[in-house]
mmCIF file with all atom_site columns, C-alpha atoms in Angstrom:
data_model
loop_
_atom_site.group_PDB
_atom_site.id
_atom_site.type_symbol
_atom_site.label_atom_id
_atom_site.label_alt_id
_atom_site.label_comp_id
_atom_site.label_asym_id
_atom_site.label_entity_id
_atom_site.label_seq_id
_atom_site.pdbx_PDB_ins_code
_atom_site.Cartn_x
_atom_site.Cartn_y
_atom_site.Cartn_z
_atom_site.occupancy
_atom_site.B_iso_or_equiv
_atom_site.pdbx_formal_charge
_atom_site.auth_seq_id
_atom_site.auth_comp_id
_atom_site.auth_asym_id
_atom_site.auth_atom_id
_atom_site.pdbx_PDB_model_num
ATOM 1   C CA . UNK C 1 1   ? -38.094 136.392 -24.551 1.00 51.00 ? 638 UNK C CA 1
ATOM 2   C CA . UNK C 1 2   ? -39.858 133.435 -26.471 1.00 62.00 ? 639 UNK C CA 1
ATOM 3   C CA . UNK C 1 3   ? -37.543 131.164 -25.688 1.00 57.00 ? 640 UNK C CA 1
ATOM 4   C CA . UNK C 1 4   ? -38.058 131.598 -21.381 1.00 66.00 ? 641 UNK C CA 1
ATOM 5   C CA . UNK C 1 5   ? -40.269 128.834 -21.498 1.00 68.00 ? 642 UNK C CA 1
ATOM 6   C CA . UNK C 1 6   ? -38.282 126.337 -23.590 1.00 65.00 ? 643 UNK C CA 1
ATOM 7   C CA . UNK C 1 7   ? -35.340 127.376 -20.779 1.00 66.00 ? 644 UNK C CA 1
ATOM 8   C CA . UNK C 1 8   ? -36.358 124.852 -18.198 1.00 70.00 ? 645 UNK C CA 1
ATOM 9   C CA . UNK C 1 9   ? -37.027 121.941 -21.209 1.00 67.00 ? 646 UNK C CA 1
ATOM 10  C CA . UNK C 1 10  ? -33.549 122.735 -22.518 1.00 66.00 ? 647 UNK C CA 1
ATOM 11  C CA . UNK C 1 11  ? -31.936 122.581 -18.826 1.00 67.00 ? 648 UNK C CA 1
ATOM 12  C CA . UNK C 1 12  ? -33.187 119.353 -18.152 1.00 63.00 ? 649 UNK C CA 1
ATOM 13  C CA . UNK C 1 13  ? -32.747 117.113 -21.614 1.00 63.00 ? 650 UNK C CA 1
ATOM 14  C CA . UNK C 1 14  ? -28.859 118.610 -20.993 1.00 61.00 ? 651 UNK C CA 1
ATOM 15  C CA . UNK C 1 15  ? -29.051 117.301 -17.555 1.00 63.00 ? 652 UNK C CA 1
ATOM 16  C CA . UNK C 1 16  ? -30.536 113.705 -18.695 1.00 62.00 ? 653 UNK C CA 1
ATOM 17  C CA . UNK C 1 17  ? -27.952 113.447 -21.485 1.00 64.00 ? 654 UNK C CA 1
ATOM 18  C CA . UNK C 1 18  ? -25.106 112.157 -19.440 1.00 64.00 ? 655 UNK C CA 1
ATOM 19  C CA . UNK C 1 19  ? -27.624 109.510 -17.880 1.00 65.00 ? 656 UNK C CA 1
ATOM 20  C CA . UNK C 1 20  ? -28.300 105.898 -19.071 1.00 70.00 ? 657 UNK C CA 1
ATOM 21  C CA . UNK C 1 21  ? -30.511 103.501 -18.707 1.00 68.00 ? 658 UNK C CA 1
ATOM 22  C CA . UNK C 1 22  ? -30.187 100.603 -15.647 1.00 69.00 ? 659 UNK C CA 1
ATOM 23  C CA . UNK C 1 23  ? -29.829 97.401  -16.528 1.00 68.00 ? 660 UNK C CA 1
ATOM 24  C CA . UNK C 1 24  ? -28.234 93.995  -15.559 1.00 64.00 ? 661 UNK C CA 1
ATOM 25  C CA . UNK C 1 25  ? -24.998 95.479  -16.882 1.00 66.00 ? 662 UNK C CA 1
ATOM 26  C CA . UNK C 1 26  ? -24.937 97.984  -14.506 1.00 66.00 ? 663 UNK C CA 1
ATOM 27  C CA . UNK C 1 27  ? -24.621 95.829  -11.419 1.00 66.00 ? 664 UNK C CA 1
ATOM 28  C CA . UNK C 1 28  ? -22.454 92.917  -13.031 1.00 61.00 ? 665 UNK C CA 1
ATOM 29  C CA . UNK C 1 29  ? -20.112 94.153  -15.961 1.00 63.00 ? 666 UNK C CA 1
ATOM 30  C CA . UNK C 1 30  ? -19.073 90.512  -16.590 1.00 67.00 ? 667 UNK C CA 1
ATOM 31  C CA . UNK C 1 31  ? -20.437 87.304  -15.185 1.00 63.00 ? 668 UNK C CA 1
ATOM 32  C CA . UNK C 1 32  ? -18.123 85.659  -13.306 1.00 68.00 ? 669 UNK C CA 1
ATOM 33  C CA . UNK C 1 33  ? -17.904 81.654  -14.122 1.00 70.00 ? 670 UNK C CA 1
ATOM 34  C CA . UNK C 1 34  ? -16.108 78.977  -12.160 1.00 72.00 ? 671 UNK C CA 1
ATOM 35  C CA . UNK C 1 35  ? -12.336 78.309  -11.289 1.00 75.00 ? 672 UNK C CA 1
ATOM 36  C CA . UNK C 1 36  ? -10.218 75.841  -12.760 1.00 74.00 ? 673 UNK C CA 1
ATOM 37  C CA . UNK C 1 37  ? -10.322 73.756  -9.642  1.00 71.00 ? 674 UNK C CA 1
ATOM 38  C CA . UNK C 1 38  ? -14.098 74.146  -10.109 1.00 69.00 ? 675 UNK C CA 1
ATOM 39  C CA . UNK C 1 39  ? -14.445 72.989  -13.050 1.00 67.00 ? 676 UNK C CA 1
ATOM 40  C CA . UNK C 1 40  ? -11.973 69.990  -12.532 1.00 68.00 ? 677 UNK C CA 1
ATOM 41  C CA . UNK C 1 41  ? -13.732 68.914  -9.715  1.00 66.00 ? 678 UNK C CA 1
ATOM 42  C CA . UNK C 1 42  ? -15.966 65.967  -10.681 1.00 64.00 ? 679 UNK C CA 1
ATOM 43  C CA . UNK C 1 43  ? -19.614 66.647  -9.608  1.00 70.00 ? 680 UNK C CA 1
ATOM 44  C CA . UNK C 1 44  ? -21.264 63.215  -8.205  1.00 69.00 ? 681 UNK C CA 1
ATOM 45  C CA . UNK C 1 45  ? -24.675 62.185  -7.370  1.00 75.00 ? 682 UNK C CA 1
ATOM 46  C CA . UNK C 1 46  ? -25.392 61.954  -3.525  1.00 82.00 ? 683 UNK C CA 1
ATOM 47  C CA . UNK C 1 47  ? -25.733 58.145  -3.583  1.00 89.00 ? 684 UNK C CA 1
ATOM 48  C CA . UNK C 1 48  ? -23.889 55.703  -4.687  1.00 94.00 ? 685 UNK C CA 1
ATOM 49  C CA . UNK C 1 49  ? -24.964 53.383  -7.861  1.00 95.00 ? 686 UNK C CA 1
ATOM 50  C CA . UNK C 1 50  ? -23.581 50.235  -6.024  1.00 95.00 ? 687 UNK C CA 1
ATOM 51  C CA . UNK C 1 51  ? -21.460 49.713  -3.011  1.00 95.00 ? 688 UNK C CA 1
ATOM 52  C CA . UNK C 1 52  ? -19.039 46.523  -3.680  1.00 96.00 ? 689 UNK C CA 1
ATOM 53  C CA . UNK C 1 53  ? -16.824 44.685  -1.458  1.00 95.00 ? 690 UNK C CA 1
ATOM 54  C CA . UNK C 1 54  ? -14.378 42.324  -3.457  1.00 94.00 ? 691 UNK C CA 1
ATOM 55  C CA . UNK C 1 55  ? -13.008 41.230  -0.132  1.00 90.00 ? 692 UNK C CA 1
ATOM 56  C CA . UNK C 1 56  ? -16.067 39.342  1.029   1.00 90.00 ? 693 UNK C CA 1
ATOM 57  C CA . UNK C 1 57  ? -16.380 36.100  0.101   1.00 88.00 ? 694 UNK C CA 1
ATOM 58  C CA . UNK C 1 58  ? -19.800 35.769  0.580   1.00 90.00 ? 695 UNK C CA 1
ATOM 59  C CA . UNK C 1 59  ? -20.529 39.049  -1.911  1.00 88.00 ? 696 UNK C CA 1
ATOM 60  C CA . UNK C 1 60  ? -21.829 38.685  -5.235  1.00 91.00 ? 697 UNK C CA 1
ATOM 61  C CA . UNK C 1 61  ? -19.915 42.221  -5.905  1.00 95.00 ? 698 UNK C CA 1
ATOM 62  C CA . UNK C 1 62  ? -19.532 40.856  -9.910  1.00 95.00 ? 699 UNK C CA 1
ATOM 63  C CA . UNK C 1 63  ? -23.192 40.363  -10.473 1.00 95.00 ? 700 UNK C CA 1
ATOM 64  C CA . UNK C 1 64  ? -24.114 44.064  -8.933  1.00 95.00 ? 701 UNK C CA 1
ATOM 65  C CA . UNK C 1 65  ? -20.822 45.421  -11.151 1.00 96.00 ? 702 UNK C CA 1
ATOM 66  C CA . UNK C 1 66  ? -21.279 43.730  -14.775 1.00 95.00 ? 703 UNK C CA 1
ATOM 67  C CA . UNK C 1 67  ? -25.053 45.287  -13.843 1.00 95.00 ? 704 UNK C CA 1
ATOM 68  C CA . UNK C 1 68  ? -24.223 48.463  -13.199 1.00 95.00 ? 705 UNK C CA 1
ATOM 69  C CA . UNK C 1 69  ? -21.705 48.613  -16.022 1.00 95.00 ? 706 UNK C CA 1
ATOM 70  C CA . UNK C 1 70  ? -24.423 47.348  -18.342 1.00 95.00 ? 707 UNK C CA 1
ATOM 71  C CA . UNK C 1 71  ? -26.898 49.982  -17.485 1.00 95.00 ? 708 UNK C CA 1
ATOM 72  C CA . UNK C 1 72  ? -24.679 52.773  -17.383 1.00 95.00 ? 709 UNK C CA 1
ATOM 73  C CA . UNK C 1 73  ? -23.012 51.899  -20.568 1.00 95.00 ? 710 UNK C CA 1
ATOM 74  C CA . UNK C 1 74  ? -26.568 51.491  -22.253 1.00 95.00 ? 711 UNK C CA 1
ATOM 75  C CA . UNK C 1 75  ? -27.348 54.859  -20.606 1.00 94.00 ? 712 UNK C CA 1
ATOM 76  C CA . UNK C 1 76  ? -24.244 56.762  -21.788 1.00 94.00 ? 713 UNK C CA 1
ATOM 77  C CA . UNK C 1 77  ? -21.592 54.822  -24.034 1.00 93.00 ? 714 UNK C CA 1
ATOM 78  C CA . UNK C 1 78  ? -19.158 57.367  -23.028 1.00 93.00 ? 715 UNK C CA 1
ATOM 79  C CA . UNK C 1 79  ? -20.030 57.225  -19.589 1.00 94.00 ? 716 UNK C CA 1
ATOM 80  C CA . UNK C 1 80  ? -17.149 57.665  -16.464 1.00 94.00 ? 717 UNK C CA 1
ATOM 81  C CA . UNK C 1 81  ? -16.976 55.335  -13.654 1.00 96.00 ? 718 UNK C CA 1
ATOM 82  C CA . UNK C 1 82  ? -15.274 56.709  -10.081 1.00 95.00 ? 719 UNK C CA 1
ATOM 83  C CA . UNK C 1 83  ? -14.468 54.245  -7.438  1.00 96.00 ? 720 UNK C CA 1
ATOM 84  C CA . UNK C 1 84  ? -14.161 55.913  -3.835  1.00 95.00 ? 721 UNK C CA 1
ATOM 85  C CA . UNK C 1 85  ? -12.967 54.403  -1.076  1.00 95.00 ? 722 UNK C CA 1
ATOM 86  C CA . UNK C 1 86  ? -14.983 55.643  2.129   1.00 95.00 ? 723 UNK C CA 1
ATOM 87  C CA . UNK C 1 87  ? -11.955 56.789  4.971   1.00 94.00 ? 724 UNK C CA 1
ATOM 88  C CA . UNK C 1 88  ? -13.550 57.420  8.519   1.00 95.00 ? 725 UNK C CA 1
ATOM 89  C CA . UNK C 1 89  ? -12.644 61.149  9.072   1.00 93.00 ? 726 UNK C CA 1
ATOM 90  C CA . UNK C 1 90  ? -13.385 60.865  13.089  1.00 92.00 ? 727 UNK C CA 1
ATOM 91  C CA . UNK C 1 91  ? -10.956 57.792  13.487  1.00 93.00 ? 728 UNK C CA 1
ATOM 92  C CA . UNK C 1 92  ? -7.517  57.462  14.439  1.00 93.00 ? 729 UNK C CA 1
ATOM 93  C CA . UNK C 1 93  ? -4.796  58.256  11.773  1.00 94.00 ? 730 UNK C CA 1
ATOM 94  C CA . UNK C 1 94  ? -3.828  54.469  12.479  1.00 95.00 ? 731 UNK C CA 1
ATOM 95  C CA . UNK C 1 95  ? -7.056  53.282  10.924  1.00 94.00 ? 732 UNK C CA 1
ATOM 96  C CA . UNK C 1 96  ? -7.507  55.995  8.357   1.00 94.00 ? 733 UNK C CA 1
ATOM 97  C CA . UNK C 1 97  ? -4.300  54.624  7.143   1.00 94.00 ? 734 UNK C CA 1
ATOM 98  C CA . UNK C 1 98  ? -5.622  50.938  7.142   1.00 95.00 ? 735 UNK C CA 1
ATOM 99  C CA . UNK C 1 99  ? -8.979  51.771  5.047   1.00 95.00 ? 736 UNK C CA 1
ATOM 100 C CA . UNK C 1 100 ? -6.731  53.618  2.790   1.00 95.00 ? 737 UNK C CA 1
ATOM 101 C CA . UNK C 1 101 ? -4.646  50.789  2.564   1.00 95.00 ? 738 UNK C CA 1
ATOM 102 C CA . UNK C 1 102 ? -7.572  48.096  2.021   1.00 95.00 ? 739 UNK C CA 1
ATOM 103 C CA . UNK C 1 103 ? -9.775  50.605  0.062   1.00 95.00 ? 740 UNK C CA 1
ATOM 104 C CA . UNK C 1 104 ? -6.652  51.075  -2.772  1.00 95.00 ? 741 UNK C CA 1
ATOM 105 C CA . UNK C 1 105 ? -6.648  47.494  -3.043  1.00 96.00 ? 742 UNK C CA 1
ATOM 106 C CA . UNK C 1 106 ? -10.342 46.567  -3.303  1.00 96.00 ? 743 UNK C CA 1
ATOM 107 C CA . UNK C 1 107 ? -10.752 49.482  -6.113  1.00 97.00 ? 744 UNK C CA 1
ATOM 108 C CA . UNK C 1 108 ? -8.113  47.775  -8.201  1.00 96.00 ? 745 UNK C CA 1
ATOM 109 C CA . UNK C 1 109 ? -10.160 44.623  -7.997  1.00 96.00 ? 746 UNK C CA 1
ATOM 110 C CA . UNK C 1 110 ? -13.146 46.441  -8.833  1.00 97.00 ? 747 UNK C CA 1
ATOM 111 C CA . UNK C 1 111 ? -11.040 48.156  -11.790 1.00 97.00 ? 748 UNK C CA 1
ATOM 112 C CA . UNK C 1 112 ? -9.661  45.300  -12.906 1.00 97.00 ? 749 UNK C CA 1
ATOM 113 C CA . UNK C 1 113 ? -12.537 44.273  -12.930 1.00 96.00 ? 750 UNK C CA 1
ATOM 114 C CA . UNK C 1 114 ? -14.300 47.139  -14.937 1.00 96.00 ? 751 UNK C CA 1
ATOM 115 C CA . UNK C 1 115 ? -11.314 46.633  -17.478 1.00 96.00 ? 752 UNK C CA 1
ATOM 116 C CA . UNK C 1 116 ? -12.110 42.658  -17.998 1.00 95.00 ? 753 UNK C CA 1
ATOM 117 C CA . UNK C 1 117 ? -15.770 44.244  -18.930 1.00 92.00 ? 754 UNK C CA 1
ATOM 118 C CA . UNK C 1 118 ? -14.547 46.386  -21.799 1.00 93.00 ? 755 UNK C CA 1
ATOM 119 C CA . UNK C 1 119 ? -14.694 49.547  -19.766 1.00 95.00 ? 756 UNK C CA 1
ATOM 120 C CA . UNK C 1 120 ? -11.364 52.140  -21.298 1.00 95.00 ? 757 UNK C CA 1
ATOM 121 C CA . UNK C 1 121 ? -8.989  52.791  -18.239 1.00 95.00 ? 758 UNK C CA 1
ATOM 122 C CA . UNK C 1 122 ? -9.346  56.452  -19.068 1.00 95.00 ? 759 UNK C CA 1
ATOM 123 C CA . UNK C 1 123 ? -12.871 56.079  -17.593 1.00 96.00 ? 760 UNK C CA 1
ATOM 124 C CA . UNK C 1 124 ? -11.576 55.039  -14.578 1.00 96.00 ? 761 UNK C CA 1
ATOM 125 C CA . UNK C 1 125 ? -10.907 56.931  -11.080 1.00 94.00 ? 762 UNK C CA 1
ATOM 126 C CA . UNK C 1 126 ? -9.925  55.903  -8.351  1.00 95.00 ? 763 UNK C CA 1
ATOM 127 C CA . UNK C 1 127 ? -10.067 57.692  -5.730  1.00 93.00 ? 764 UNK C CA 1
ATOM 128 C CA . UNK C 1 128 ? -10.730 58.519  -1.322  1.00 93.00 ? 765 UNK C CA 1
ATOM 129 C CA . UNK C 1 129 ? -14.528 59.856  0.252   1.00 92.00 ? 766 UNK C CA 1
ATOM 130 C CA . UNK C 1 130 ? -14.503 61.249  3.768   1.00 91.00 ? 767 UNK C CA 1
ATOM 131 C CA . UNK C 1 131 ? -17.195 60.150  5.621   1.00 91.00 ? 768 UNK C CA 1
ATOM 132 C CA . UNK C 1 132 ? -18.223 61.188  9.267   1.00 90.00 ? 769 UNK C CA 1
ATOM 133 C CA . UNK C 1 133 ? -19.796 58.306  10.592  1.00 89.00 ? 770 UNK C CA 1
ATOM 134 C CA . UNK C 1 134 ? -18.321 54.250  10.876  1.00 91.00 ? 771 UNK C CA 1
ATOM 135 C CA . UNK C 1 135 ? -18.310 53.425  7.169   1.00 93.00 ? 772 UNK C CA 1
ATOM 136 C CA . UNK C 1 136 ? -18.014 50.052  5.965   1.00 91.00 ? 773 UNK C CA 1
ATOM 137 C CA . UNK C 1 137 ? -14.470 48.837  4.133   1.00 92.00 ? 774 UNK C CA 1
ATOM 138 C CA . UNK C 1 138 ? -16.194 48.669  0.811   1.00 95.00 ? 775 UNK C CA 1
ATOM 139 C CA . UNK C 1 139 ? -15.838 50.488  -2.923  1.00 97.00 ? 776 UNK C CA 1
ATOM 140 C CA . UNK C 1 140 ? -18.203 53.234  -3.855  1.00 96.00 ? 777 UNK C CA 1
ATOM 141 C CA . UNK C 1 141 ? -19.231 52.786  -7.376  1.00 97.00 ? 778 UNK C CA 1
ATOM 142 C CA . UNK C 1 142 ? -20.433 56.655  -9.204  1.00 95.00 ? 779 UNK C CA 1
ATOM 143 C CA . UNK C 1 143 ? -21.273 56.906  -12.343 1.00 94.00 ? 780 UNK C CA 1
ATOM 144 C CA . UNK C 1 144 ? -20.926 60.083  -14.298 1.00 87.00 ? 781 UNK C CA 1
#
């Protein structure tokens, strides 16, 4: 009869013993990081650090580039330079094609251009940017 009381104490820590405590492991057993295409994917500031067009005479693309170069490099020694091409994703395949066409050649003036300034080809990308509205024929120059 003396142990009645303790009954009730006994019934519950048995009851509690299977429990555990909630924490952030309870709700996420293993954080989930990005893909492979994620993490591939180069991530670029919204603007531009110079917009260059190497087929305009009247440009002075080479002053804004050797600038840019200089101040990135000073910056970051090891720093990444991508050259986008804007294509006009509301136009006609026709002249999609045609700023594809121009934009490939005026980023391997601008590359060539990068290379002539000491800048390792492995640093270089070339690559294509949608964009919505009428974009000018021109190269894109990010720094990363």
């Amino acid at each position: 009869m003396r142990l009645r009381p303790f009954l009730p104490l006994a019934g519950l820590l048995l009851a509690l013993g299977g429990c555990r405590m909630i924490d952030q492991r309870t709700f996420a057993h293993a954080p989930v990081g990005p893909d492979a295409a994620a993490q591939n994917r180069p991530v670029l500031p919204k603007l531009p650090v110079a917009r260059l067009r190497p087929d305009d005479p009247q440009s002075d693309w080479r002053a804004t580039l050797d600038a840019a170069v200089q101040s990135a490099i000073a910056h970051n020694p090891d720093a990444r330079f991508e050259l986008l091409t804007p294509i006009p994703t509301a136009a006609a395949r026709d002249v999609q094609d045609r700023f594809a066409s121009a934009g490939a050649a005026a980023a391997g003036v601008v590359a060539a251009a990068l290379r002539q300034d000491g800048v390792d080809t492995a640093h270089i990308t070339i690559g294509y940017q949608g964009d919505a509205g009428k974009p000018a024929p021109e190269v894109r120059l990010f720094v990363r």
